[in-house]
Short mmCIF file of C-alpha atoms in Angstrom, two decimals:
data_model
loop_
_atom_site.label_atom_id
_atom_site.label_comp_id
_atom_site.label_asym_id
_atom_site.label_seq_id
_atom_site.Cartn_x
_atom_site.Cartn_y
_atom_site.Cartn_z
CA UNK A 1 -19.03 -112.44 62.86
CA UNK A 2 -17.18 -113.04 59.66
CA UNK A 3 -19.52 -113.58 56.72
CA UNK A 4 -18.05 -115.24 53.69
CA UNK A 5 -19.39 -114.64 50.20
CA UNK A 6 -18.63 -116.30 46.96
CA UNK A 7 -17.77 -113.96 44.09
CA UNK A 8 -17.82 -114.47 40.40
CA UNK A 9 -16.57 -112.31 37.54
CA UNK A 10 -19.13 -110.72 35.23
CA UNK A 11 -18.93 -108.33 32.27
CA UNK A 12 -19.18 -105.36 34.60
CA UNK A 13 -16.95 -106.63 37.44
CA UNK A 14 -17.08 -109.07 40.38
CA UNK A 15 -20.47 -109.88 41.91
CA UNK A 16 -21.66 -111.85 44.99
CA UNK A 17 -23.16 -115.24 44.32
CA UNK A 18 -26.91 -115.24 45.00
CA UNK A 19 -27.20 -111.45 45.27
CA UNK A 20 -28.52 -108.85 42.84
CA UNK A 21 -27.28 -105.30 42.44
CA UNK A 22 -30.33 -104.02 44.37
CA UNK A 23 -29.70 -106.21 47.44
CA UNK A 24 -28.50 -104.58 50.67
CA UNK A 25 -25.52 -105.79 52.69
CA UNK A 26 -25.00 -104.99 56.36
CA UNK A 27 -21.38 -104.47 57.32
CA UNK A 28 -19.49 -102.34 59.85
CA UNK A 29 -22.67 -101.15 61.52
CA UNK A 30 -24.13 -99.73 58.32
CA UNK A 31 -25.88 -100.78 55.15
CA UNK A 32 -24.69 -100.44 51.57
CA UNK A 33 -26.02 -101.51 48.22
CA UNK A 34 -24.12 -104.25 46.52
CA UNK A 35 -23.69 -102.16 43.39
CA UNK A 36 -21.55 -99.71 45.40
CA UNK A 37 -18.77 -102.26 45.95
CA UNK A 38 -15.97 -102.53 43.39
CA UNK A 39 -13.12 -104.90 44.09
CA UNK A 40 -10.77 -107.37 42.46
CA UNK A 41 -11.95 -110.40 44.46
CA UNK A 42 -8.94 -110.51 46.82
CA UNK A 43 -9.74 -107.49 49.09
CA UNK A 44 -12.32 -106.88 51.75
CA UNK A 45 -14.86 -104.48 50.09
CA UNK A 46 -15.03 -102.31 53.23
CA UNK A 47 -11.29 -101.60 53.06
CA UNK A 48 -11.18 -100.92 49.32
CA UNK A 49 -9.79 -97.59 48.07
CA UNK A 50 -9.94 -96.90 44.29
CA UNK A 51 -6.55 -96.38 42.67
CA UNK A 52 -7.91 -93.59 40.45
CA UNK A 53 -8.36 -91.18 43.37
CA UNK A 54 -5.69 -88.44 43.83
CA UNK A 55 -5.17 -85.44 46.14
CA UNK A 56 -3.63 -82.22 44.71
CA UNK A 57 -1.82 -79.83 47.09
CA UNK A 58 -0.26 -76.62 45.74
CA UNK A 59 -0.30 -78.03 42.21
CA UNK A 60 1.18 -81.46 43.16
CA UNK A 61 -1.04 -84.60 42.72
CA UNK A 62 -0.70 -87.48 45.23
CA UNK A 63 -1.98 -91.03 44.67
CA UNK A 64 -4.26 -92.21 47.51
CA UNK A 65 -3.89 -95.93 46.88
CA UNK A 66 -1.54 -96.05 49.87
CA UNK A 67 -1.11 -94.18 53.15
CA UNK A 68 0.70 -90.82 52.80
CA UNK A 69 1.94 -88.19 55.26
CA UNK A 70 2.51 -84.46 54.59
CA UNK A 71 4.78 -82.02 56.41
CA UNK A 72 3.55 -78.38 56.59
CA UNK A 73 6.41 -75.87 56.00
CA UNK A 74 7.01 -73.25 58.71
CA UNK A 75 6.81 -70.39 56.13
CA UNK A 76 3.54 -68.38 56.07
CA UNK A 77 2.46 -67.91 52.49
CA UNK A 78 -1.18 -66.86 53.06
CA UNK A 79 -3.19 -65.16 55.80
CA UNK A 80 -6.86 -65.86 56.39
CA UNK A 81 -9.05 -62.92 57.32
CA UNK A 82 -11.01 -62.97 60.55
CA UNK A 83 -14.69 -62.37 61.17
CA UNK A 84 -14.15 -58.59 61.20
CA UNK A 85 -13.07 -58.68 57.57
CA UNK A 86 -10.09 -56.41 58.15
CA UNK A 87 -7.80 -58.92 56.39
CA UNK A 88 -8.74 -61.19 53.51
CA UNK A 89 -6.87 -64.29 52.41
CA UNK A 90 -4.12 -63.78 49.89
CA UNK A 91 -0.53 -62.68 49.53
CA UNK A 92 0.69 -60.06 52.03
CA UNK A 93 2.61 -57.02 50.68
CA UNK A 94 4.53 -54.71 53.02
CA UNK A 95 4.32 -51.08 51.82
CA UNK A 96 5.93 -48.02 53.40
CA UNK A 97 3.76 -45.15 54.65
CA UNK A 98 4.41 -41.50 55.44
CA UNK A 99 7.74 -41.00 57.27
CA UNK A 100 8.32 -44.81 57.18
CA UNK A 101 10.54 -47.11 55.06
CA UNK A 102 10.61 -50.95 54.70
CA UNK A 103 14.07 -52.60 54.35
CA UNK A 104 14.79 -56.33 53.85
CA UNK A 105 18.16 -58.07 54.38
CA UNK A 106 17.93 -61.79 53.66
CA UNK A 107 14.91 -63.06 55.62
CA UNK A 108 14.89 -59.99 57.92
CA UNK A 109 12.40 -57.13 57.32
CA UNK A 110 13.12 -53.83 59.09
CA UNK A 111 10.72 -50.85 59.47
CA UNK A 112 12.67 -47.57 59.59
CA UNK A 113 11.03 -44.20 60.47
CA UNK A 114 12.09 -40.96 58.74
CA UNK A 115 12.95 -37.86 60.80
CA UNK A 116 11.41 -34.51 59.83
CA UNK A 117 13.19 -31.19 60.38
CA UNK A 118 11.14 -28.07 61.22
CA UNK A 119 12.39 -24.47 61.11
CA UNK A 120 10.89 -21.25 62.43
CA UNK A 121 9.53 -18.54 60.12
CA UNK A 122 6.63 -16.13 59.38
CA UNK A 123 6.76 -14.84 62.95
CA UNK A 124 7.15 -18.32 64.58
CA UNK A 125 9.91 -18.91 67.13
CA UNK A 126 11.25 -22.46 67.69
CA UNK A 127 12.45 -23.32 71.20
CA UNK A 128 13.43 -26.97 71.67
CA UNK A 129 10.52 -28.94 70.25
CA UNK A 130 7.90 -26.20 70.71
CA UNK A 131 6.85 -23.33 68.47
CA UNK A 132 5.63 -19.96 69.78
CA UNK A 133 4.18 -16.80 68.17
CA UNK A 134 5.59 -13.63 69.80
CA UNK A 135 2.89 -11.08 70.68
CA UNK A 136 3.72 -7.42 71.39
CA UNK A 137 1.54 -4.43 72.23
CA UNK A 138 1.49 -0.91 70.83
CA UNK A 139 0.06 2.09 72.68
CA UNK A 140 -1.86 2.17 75.94
CA UNK A 141 -5.45 1.77 76.96
CA UNK A 142 -8.07 -0.69 78.07
CA UNK A 143 -9.43 -1.89 74.70
CA UNK A 144 -7.93 -3.52 71.59
CA UNK A 145 -8.18 -1.23 68.58
CA UNK A 146 -6.43 -3.45 66.04
CA UNK A 147 -4.27 -6.55 65.44
CA UNK A 148 -1.42 -6.57 62.88
CA UNK A 149 0.76 -9.52 61.84
CA UNK A 150 4.44 -8.67 61.34
CA UNK A 151 7.51 -10.66 60.40
CA UNK A 152 8.32 -11.07 64.09
CA UNK A 153 4.84 -12.09 65.31
CA UNK A 154 1.61 -10.24 66.12
CA UNK A 155 1.27 -6.62 67.30
CA UNK A 156 -1.84 -5.72 69.32
CA UNK A 157 -2.77 -2.02 69.26
CA UNK A 158 -4.38 -0.65 72.44
CA UNK A 159 -6.66 2.32 72.96
CA UNK A 160 -8.97 3.82 75.54
CA UNK A 161 -12.75 3.58 75.71
CA UNK A 162 -14.36 7.01 76.28
CA UNK A 163 -16.03 7.43 79.66
CA UNK A 164 -19.48 8.83 80.37
CA UNK A 165 -17.99 12.21 81.25
CA UNK A 166 -16.07 12.20 77.94
CA UNK A 167 -19.24 11.53 75.96
CA UNK A 168 -21.04 14.41 77.67
CA UNK A 169 -18.78 16.80 75.70
CA UNK A 170 -20.00 15.48 72.28
CA UNK A 171 -23.25 15.78 70.29
CA UNK A 172 -24.68 12.45 69.04
CA UNK A 173 -24.57 11.90 65.26
CA UNK A 174 -28.32 11.21 65.34
CA UNK A 175 -28.87 14.94 66.14
CA UNK A 176 -26.79 16.20 63.20
CA UNK A 177 -29.06 17.93 60.68
CA UNK A 178 -32.14 16.39 62.37
CA UNK A 179 -35.26 17.91 63.91
CA UNK A 180 -34.62 19.24 67.46
CA UNK A 181 -30.90 18.72 66.77
CA UNK A 182 -28.12 20.86 65.36
CA UNK A 183 -27.49 22.17 61.85
CA UNK A 184 -24.68 20.70 59.76
CA UNK A 185 -22.11 22.76 57.84
CA UNK A 186 -21.09 22.27 54.21
CA UNK A 187 -17.54 22.32 52.80
CA UNK A 188 -17.52 26.14 52.97
CA UNK A 189 -18.46 26.17 56.66
CA UNK A 190 -22.00 27.37 55.88
CA UNK A 191 -25.40 25.91 56.72
CA UNK A 192 -26.76 24.18 53.57
CA UNK A 193 -29.82 25.75 51.95
CA UNK A 194 -31.71 22.44 52.49
CA UNK A 195 -31.64 23.15 56.24
CA UNK A 196 -32.89 26.73 55.91
CA UNK A 197 -36.51 27.90 55.56
CA UNK A 198 -37.58 28.90 52.07
CA UNK A 199 -37.75 32.66 52.81
CA UNK A 200 -34.01 32.72 53.57
CA UNK A 201 -33.10 31.85 49.96
CA UNK A 202 -30.99 34.48 48.22
CA UNK A 203 -32.05 36.31 45.07
CA UNK A 204 -29.12 37.00 42.74
CA UNK A 205 -29.11 39.38 39.79
CA UNK A 206 -27.18 39.03 36.61
CA UNK A 207 -27.57 38.43 32.89
CA UNK A 208 -28.77 35.13 31.41
CA UNK A 209 -27.11 34.15 28.12
CA UNK A 210 -29.48 32.04 26.04
CA UNK A 211 -26.70 30.77 23.77
CA UNK A 212 -24.97 28.75 26.49
CA UNK A 213 -27.67 28.67 29.20
CA UNK A 214 -25.46 30.37 31.85
CA UNK A 215 -25.60 33.44 34.13
CA UNK A 216 -23.03 36.27 34.08
CA UNK A 217 -22.47 39.33 36.29
CA UNK A 218 -22.18 41.76 33.37
CA UNK A 219 -24.31 42.44 30.29
CA UNK A 220 -21.25 41.57 28.23
CA UNK A 221 -21.26 38.03 29.67
CA UNK A 222 -17.74 38.27 31.13
CA UNK A 223 -17.81 36.94 34.71
CA UNK A 224 -19.61 33.61 35.13
CA UNK A 225 -21.97 33.11 38.09
CA UNK A 226 -21.82 29.55 39.46
CA UNK A 227 -25.29 28.09 39.96
CA UNK A 228 -26.40 27.07 43.47
CA UNK A 229 -29.53 25.28 44.60
CA UNK A 230 -31.91 27.23 46.84
CA UNK A 231 -31.30 30.57 45.06
CA UNK A 232 -33.37 32.60 42.62
CA UNK A 233 -31.61 34.23 39.64
CA UNK A 234 -33.09 37.32 37.92
CA UNK A 235 -31.88 38.38 34.48
CA UNK A 236 -31.74 42.22 34.56
CA UNK A 237 -32.18 42.62 30.79
CA UNK A 238 -35.41 40.58 30.51
CA UNK A 239 -36.66 40.58 34.11
CA UNK A 240 -37.08 36.78 33.80
CA UNK A 241 -36.37 34.54 36.81
CA UNK A 242 -34.58 31.18 36.86
CA UNK A 243 -33.63 28.48 39.36
CA UNK A 244 -30.59 26.13 39.36
CA UNK A 245 -31.44 22.41 39.17
CA UNK A 246 -27.90 21.26 39.81
CA UNK A 247 -27.11 20.90 36.11
CA UNK A 248 -28.89 23.78 34.34
CA UNK A 249 -30.87 27.02 34.82
CA UNK A 250 -34.65 26.53 34.45
CA UNK A 251 -36.91 29.44 33.47
CA UNK A 252 -39.57 30.21 36.13
CA UNK A 253 -41.61 33.16 34.84
CA UNK A 254 -41.30 36.43 32.96
CA UNK A 255 -41.46 39.91 34.49
CA UNK A 256 -44.67 41.59 35.71
CA UNK A 257 -47.37 42.57 33.13
CA UNK A 258 -48.10 46.33 33.31
CA UNK A 259 -51.08 46.34 30.95
CA UNK A 260 -53.01 44.29 28.38
CA UNK A 261 -54.35 46.15 25.35
CA UNK A 262 -54.20 49.35 27.40
CA UNK A 263 -56.05 47.79 30.36
CA UNK A 264 -54.54 47.43 33.83
CA UNK A 265 -55.47 45.44 36.92
CA UNK A 266 -57.44 42.20 36.50
CA UNK A 267 -58.23 42.18 32.78
CA UNK A 268 -61.02 40.12 31.14
CA UNK A 269 -60.74 40.41 27.35
CA UNK A 270 -63.77 40.31 25.06
CA UNK A 271 -64.10 40.46 21.28
CA UNK A 272 -64.46 44.23 21.24
CA UNK A 273 -61.03 44.62 22.85
CA UNK A 274 -59.37 42.89 19.88
CA UNK A 275 -61.46 44.43 17.09
CA UNK A 276 -63.98 41.60 16.61
CA UNK A 277 -67.14 43.43 17.62
CA UNK A 278 -69.05 42.16 14.60
CA UNK A 279 -68.07 38.53 15.06
CA UNK A 280 -70.64 36.04 16.36
CA UNK A 281 -70.44 32.42 17.37
CA UNK A 282 -72.42 31.06 14.42
CA UNK A 283 -70.74 28.13 12.70
CA UNK A 284 -69.74 28.69 9.06
CA UNK A 285 -71.94 25.75 8.01
CA UNK A 286 -74.99 27.53 9.46
CA UNK A 287 -74.34 30.92 7.83
CA UNK A 288 -75.80 32.37 4.64
CA UNK A 289 -72.80 33.47 2.59
CA UNK A 290 -73.65 36.63 0.65
CA UNK A 291 -70.64 36.38 -1.63
CA UNK A 292 -67.62 34.10 -1.95
CA UNK A 293 -64.79 33.54 -4.38
CA UNK A 294 -65.65 29.81 -4.62
CA UNK A 295 -67.50 27.09 -2.80
CA UNK A 296 -65.97 25.23 0.08
CA UNK A 297 -67.04 21.88 -1.41
CA UNK A 298 -66.70 21.20 -5.13
CA UNK A 299 -69.92 19.95 -6.75
CA UNK A 300 -70.40 17.76 -9.85
CA UNK A 301 -72.97 18.44 -12.64
CA UNK A 302 -74.18 15.50 -14.70
CA UNK A 303 -76.97 15.11 -17.30
CA UNK A 304 -79.41 12.23 -17.42
CA UNK A 305 -81.11 10.81 -20.52
CA UNK A 306 -78.16 11.65 -22.76
CA UNK A 307 -74.50 10.76 -22.88
CA UNK A 308 -72.57 13.69 -21.43
CA UNK A 309 -69.29 14.40 -19.68
CA UNK A 310 -69.81 15.30 -16.01
CA UNK A 311 -68.20 18.56 -14.91
CA UNK A 312 -67.02 19.80 -11.49
CA UNK A 313 -68.05 23.27 -10.37
CA UNK A 314 -66.81 25.22 -7.36
CA UNK A 315 -68.53 28.53 -8.04
CA UNK A 316 -65.40 30.23 -9.25
CA UNK A 317 -66.61 30.20 -12.86
CA UNK A 318 -69.19 28.89 -15.32
CA UNK A 319 -68.94 25.33 -16.59
CA UNK A 320 -70.30 23.66 -19.73
CA UNK A 321 -71.41 20.03 -19.80
CA UNK A 322 -70.48 18.51 -23.19
CA UNK A 323 -73.14 16.16 -24.66
CA UNK A 324 -71.55 13.42 -26.75
CA UNK A 325 -74.61 11.34 -27.67
CA UNK A 326 -78.40 11.74 -27.76
CA UNK A 327 -80.73 8.68 -27.89
CA UNK A 328 -82.71 8.41 -31.17
CA UNK A 329 -85.97 8.37 -29.24
CA UNK A 330 -85.39 11.98 -28.32
CA UNK A 331 -84.88 13.13 -31.90
CA UNK A 332 -87.71 13.90 -34.40
CA UNK A 333 -87.28 15.09 -37.90
CA UNK A 334 -83.86 15.99 -39.18
CA UNK A 335 -81.10 18.05 -37.71
CA UNK A 336 -77.84 19.47 -38.90
CA UNK A 337 -74.71 18.60 -37.00
CA UNK A 338 -72.21 21.40 -36.63
CA UNK A 339 -68.67 20.05 -36.10
CA UNK A 340 -67.11 23.47 -35.95
CA UNK A 341 -65.11 24.02 -32.79
CA UNK A 342 -64.15 20.36 -32.20
CA UNK A 343 -60.84 19.95 -30.39
CA UNK A 344 -58.37 17.10 -29.70
CA UNK A 345 -58.30 17.94 -26.00
CA UNK A 346 -59.82 20.18 -23.37
CA UNK A 347 -58.56 23.72 -23.23
CA UNK A 348 -58.35 23.46 -19.42
CA UNK A 349 -57.48 20.02 -17.98
CA UNK A 350 -59.88 18.82 -15.31
CA UNK A 351 -59.26 16.77 -12.21
CA UNK A 352 -61.50 13.83 -11.33
CA UNK A 353 -61.27 12.41 -7.80
CA UNK A 354 -63.01 10.09 -5.39
CA UNK A 355 -63.07 10.10 -1.57
CA UNK A 356 -64.46 8.03 1.28
CA UNK A 357 -63.33 4.45 1.96
CA UNK A 358 -60.89 4.89 -0.95
CA UNK A 359 -59.26 7.91 -2.55
CA UNK A 360 -58.50 8.38 -6.21
CA UNK A 361 -57.59 11.34 -8.41
CA UNK A 362 -56.65 11.82 -12.06
CA UNK A 363 -56.12 14.80 -14.36
CA UNK A 364 -57.93 14.49 -17.70
CA UNK A 365 -57.79 16.78 -20.75
CA UNK A 366 -59.37 14.45 -23.34
CA UNK A 367 -56.21 13.88 -25.34
CA UNK A 368 -55.68 10.33 -24.04
CA UNK A 369 -56.95 7.79 -21.59
CA UNK A 370 -55.71 8.23 -18.01
CA UNK A 371 -55.12 5.70 -15.23
CA UNK A 372 -54.61 6.40 -11.55
CA UNK A 373 -54.17 4.10 -8.56
CA UNK A 374 -56.99 3.72 -6.02
CA UNK A 375 -55.80 4.04 -2.38
CA UNK A 376 -57.87 2.28 0.29
CA UNK A 377 -58.43 4.20 3.51
CA UNK A 378 -56.67 2.70 6.56
CA UNK A 379 -58.93 1.10 9.18
CA UNK A 380 -56.43 1.66 12.01
CA UNK A 381 -55.51 -2.04 12.34
CA UNK A 382 -51.78 -2.77 12.18
CA UNK A 383 -50.80 -5.20 9.45
CA UNK A 384 -50.23 -8.71 10.80
CA UNK A 385 -51.80 -12.07 11.63
CA UNK A 386 -54.54 -12.22 14.28
CA UNK A 387 -56.45 -15.03 16.00
CA UNK A 388 -59.69 -12.99 16.02
CA UNK A 389 -60.79 -9.98 13.92
CA UNK A 390 -63.77 -7.61 13.84
CA UNK A 391 -65.30 -6.85 10.43
CA UNK A 392 -67.65 -3.93 9.64
CA UNK A 393 -70.65 -3.96 7.30
CA UNK A 394 -68.40 -3.32 4.30
CA UNK A 395 -66.15 -6.27 5.04
CA UNK A 396 -63.24 -4.24 6.33
CA UNK A 397 -61.21 -5.44 9.31
CA UNK A 398 -61.59 -2.79 12.02
CA UNK A 399 -59.95 -4.63 14.97
CA UNK A 400 -57.75 -7.68 15.64
CA UNK A 401 -56.53 -9.54 18.67
CA UNK A 402 -54.41 -12.58 19.51
CA UNK A 403 -55.50 -15.06 22.11
CA UNK A 404 -53.08 -15.93 24.86
CA UNK A 405 -51.89 -19.45 24.03
CA UNK A 406 -49.89 -20.44 27.09
CA UNK A 407 -48.81 -19.38 30.58
CA UNK A 408 -45.55 -20.43 32.27
CA UNK A 409 -44.45 -20.09 35.91
CA UNK A 410 -42.46 -21.98 38.59
CA UNK A 411 -43.54 -23.45 41.95
CA UNK A 412 -41.54 -25.06 44.76
CA UNK A 413 -44.19 -27.52 45.92
CA UNK A 414 -47.91 -28.23 46.11
CA UNK A 415 -49.92 -25.10 45.35
CA UNK A 416 -52.20 -23.20 43.01
CA UNK A 417 -51.23 -21.61 39.68
CA UNK A 418 -53.26 -18.61 38.50
CA UNK A 419 -53.15 -18.07 34.72
CA UNK A 420 -55.01 -15.85 32.26
CA UNK A 421 -56.17 -18.33 29.60
CA UNK A 422 -59.88 -18.20 30.54
CA UNK A 423 -60.63 -21.89 29.85
CA UNK A 424 -60.48 -25.31 31.52
CA UNK A 425 -59.61 -26.95 28.20
CA UNK A 426 -55.83 -26.83 28.76
CA UNK A 427 -52.72 -29.01 28.67
CA UNK A 428 -50.32 -28.90 31.64
CA UNK A 429 -46.60 -29.76 31.27
CA UNK A 430 -44.17 -29.82 34.24
CA UNK A 431 -40.42 -30.45 34.53
CA UNK A 432 -37.68 -30.20 37.20
CA UNK A 433 -35.76 -26.93 36.64
CA UNK A 434 -32.46 -28.54 37.75
CA UNK A 435 -32.55 -32.09 36.32
CA UNK A 436 -35.01 -31.26 33.48
CA UNK A 437 -36.87 -34.53 34.12
CA UNK A 438 -40.59 -34.48 33.37
CA UNK A 439 -42.67 -34.30 36.58
CA UNK A 440 -46.13 -35.83 37.06
CA UNK A 441 -48.67 -34.72 39.65
CA UNK A 442 -52.37 -34.50 40.39
CA UNK A 443 -53.96 -31.55 38.62
CA UNK A 444 -57.37 -30.09 39.44
CA UNK A 445 -58.93 -27.47 37.14
CA UNK A 446 -60.20 -25.11 39.85
CA UNK A 447 -61.71 -22.53 37.47
CA UNK A 448 -61.02 -21.20 33.93
CA UNK A 449 -58.07 -19.18 35.23
CA UNK A 450 -56.57 -21.44 37.90
CA UNK A 451 -55.24 -24.97 38.43
CA UNK A 452 -54.23 -26.73 41.67
CA UNK A 453 -51.19 -29.07 41.59
CA UNK A 454 -50.47 -31.76 44.19
CA UNK A 455 -47.42 -34.06 44.48
CA UNK A 456 -47.08 -37.36 46.40
CA UNK A 457 -43.81 -36.31 48.02
CA UNK A 458 -41.75 -33.21 48.70
CA UNK A 459 -39.95 -31.77 45.66
CA UNK A 460 -36.14 -31.40 45.75
CA UNK A 461 -36.12 -28.54 43.23
CA UNK A 462 -38.44 -25.91 41.78
CA UNK A 463 -40.80 -27.14 39.04
CA UNK A 464 -41.57 -25.19 35.83
CA UNK A 465 -45.27 -25.37 34.88
CA UNK A 466 -46.62 -24.45 31.41
CA UNK A 467 -50.40 -24.24 30.89
CA UNK A 468 -51.41 -24.27 27.18
CA UNK A 469 -54.87 -23.66 25.70
CA UNK A 470 -56.33 -26.53 23.65
CA UNK A 471 -59.32 -24.69 22.17
CA UNK A 472 -57.40 -22.22 20.00
#
């Protein structure tokens, strides 16, 4: 059925009389909105093709306002890859491989293989297209004793395996120098001393020279005796015995003792044997000394109530204590002062000293003031810095110690770490010993000297663990 419509021209194009842009037209078995039709009023809207539409093929644009046909050239310019993906779309380039060349003449492409020439060498023999390695034998026997490569190939050396009857004529190596076996011989064809009982050792006589530590056959030290282990050497001039250690002669003992202080046999000495019959075992501090040149300990004499110069006395002579001032309360009446005998200094200089926790000494003769340094007694503690110290009643440091601050070890997986810090108040740091990345894990403070470490997965490398005290 042919439906006719009346069109009129508007500001936006041709429209159908009595229809709005939102109306629907049915045509060709389908429906379309009126606003989708654009025409010049002389064409059927269903057959209308806009002139502004073009198709571009390989860079060439074609107007679609009329029918057009295209001829596909028979030259392949692109290949499309298949589902396997072994070839993707794009230009194809022919490249030569090993022993292959690509030649092009005009539109013809030729693949040409390259021949390779092989030659024999290093023992190889070339026959036709096959290589062979000549093998020869040397000697006779039923076993291979060696294989040697030569310029002409490989030589296999043959030998014979000993039979049971052959072995019966030999002693096993396990019995050489062993218990229930046979003795071995040294380079001189003799049985070594190490395989002989001790009573077989030789005793050699000679003369030991102290200056060079060697033994000689004569007293004039002319012919040297070479030291050997397992032998005893006696020096004839001193009757002393020596043994050879492998590098030097070592003194063993002196000769026999004939007598001690005129006594023979088993001698027990007492004080009468050595002229000390009057000696007793009383300590000197407990004895009453009848006479002595001077006292063992120097004593000091001082005066109280007056101003006087203290004097040391050791019993070797008399001392006088000079009085330099007397309080007025002790004086009554009048007194004459005798200045005769005054001196600028002491006739005999005196030494003043102190001992105990500090030592000090100075020599004084009265002619001038003296100064001497005071030396503190050492407490036995090495100078340094300590975390903890022990102080005595006088304030002196008598001991010092440093607390252990950290403990470091390595583990390869989940496990316990025993340290010596003695506290649960610690920090734990872990890192991979290969990558040096910081590692985290679950840490349980088992006791003051142990921690348990757990990881969520197996570790690829060893982990360094450092446990550091926090209460220092």
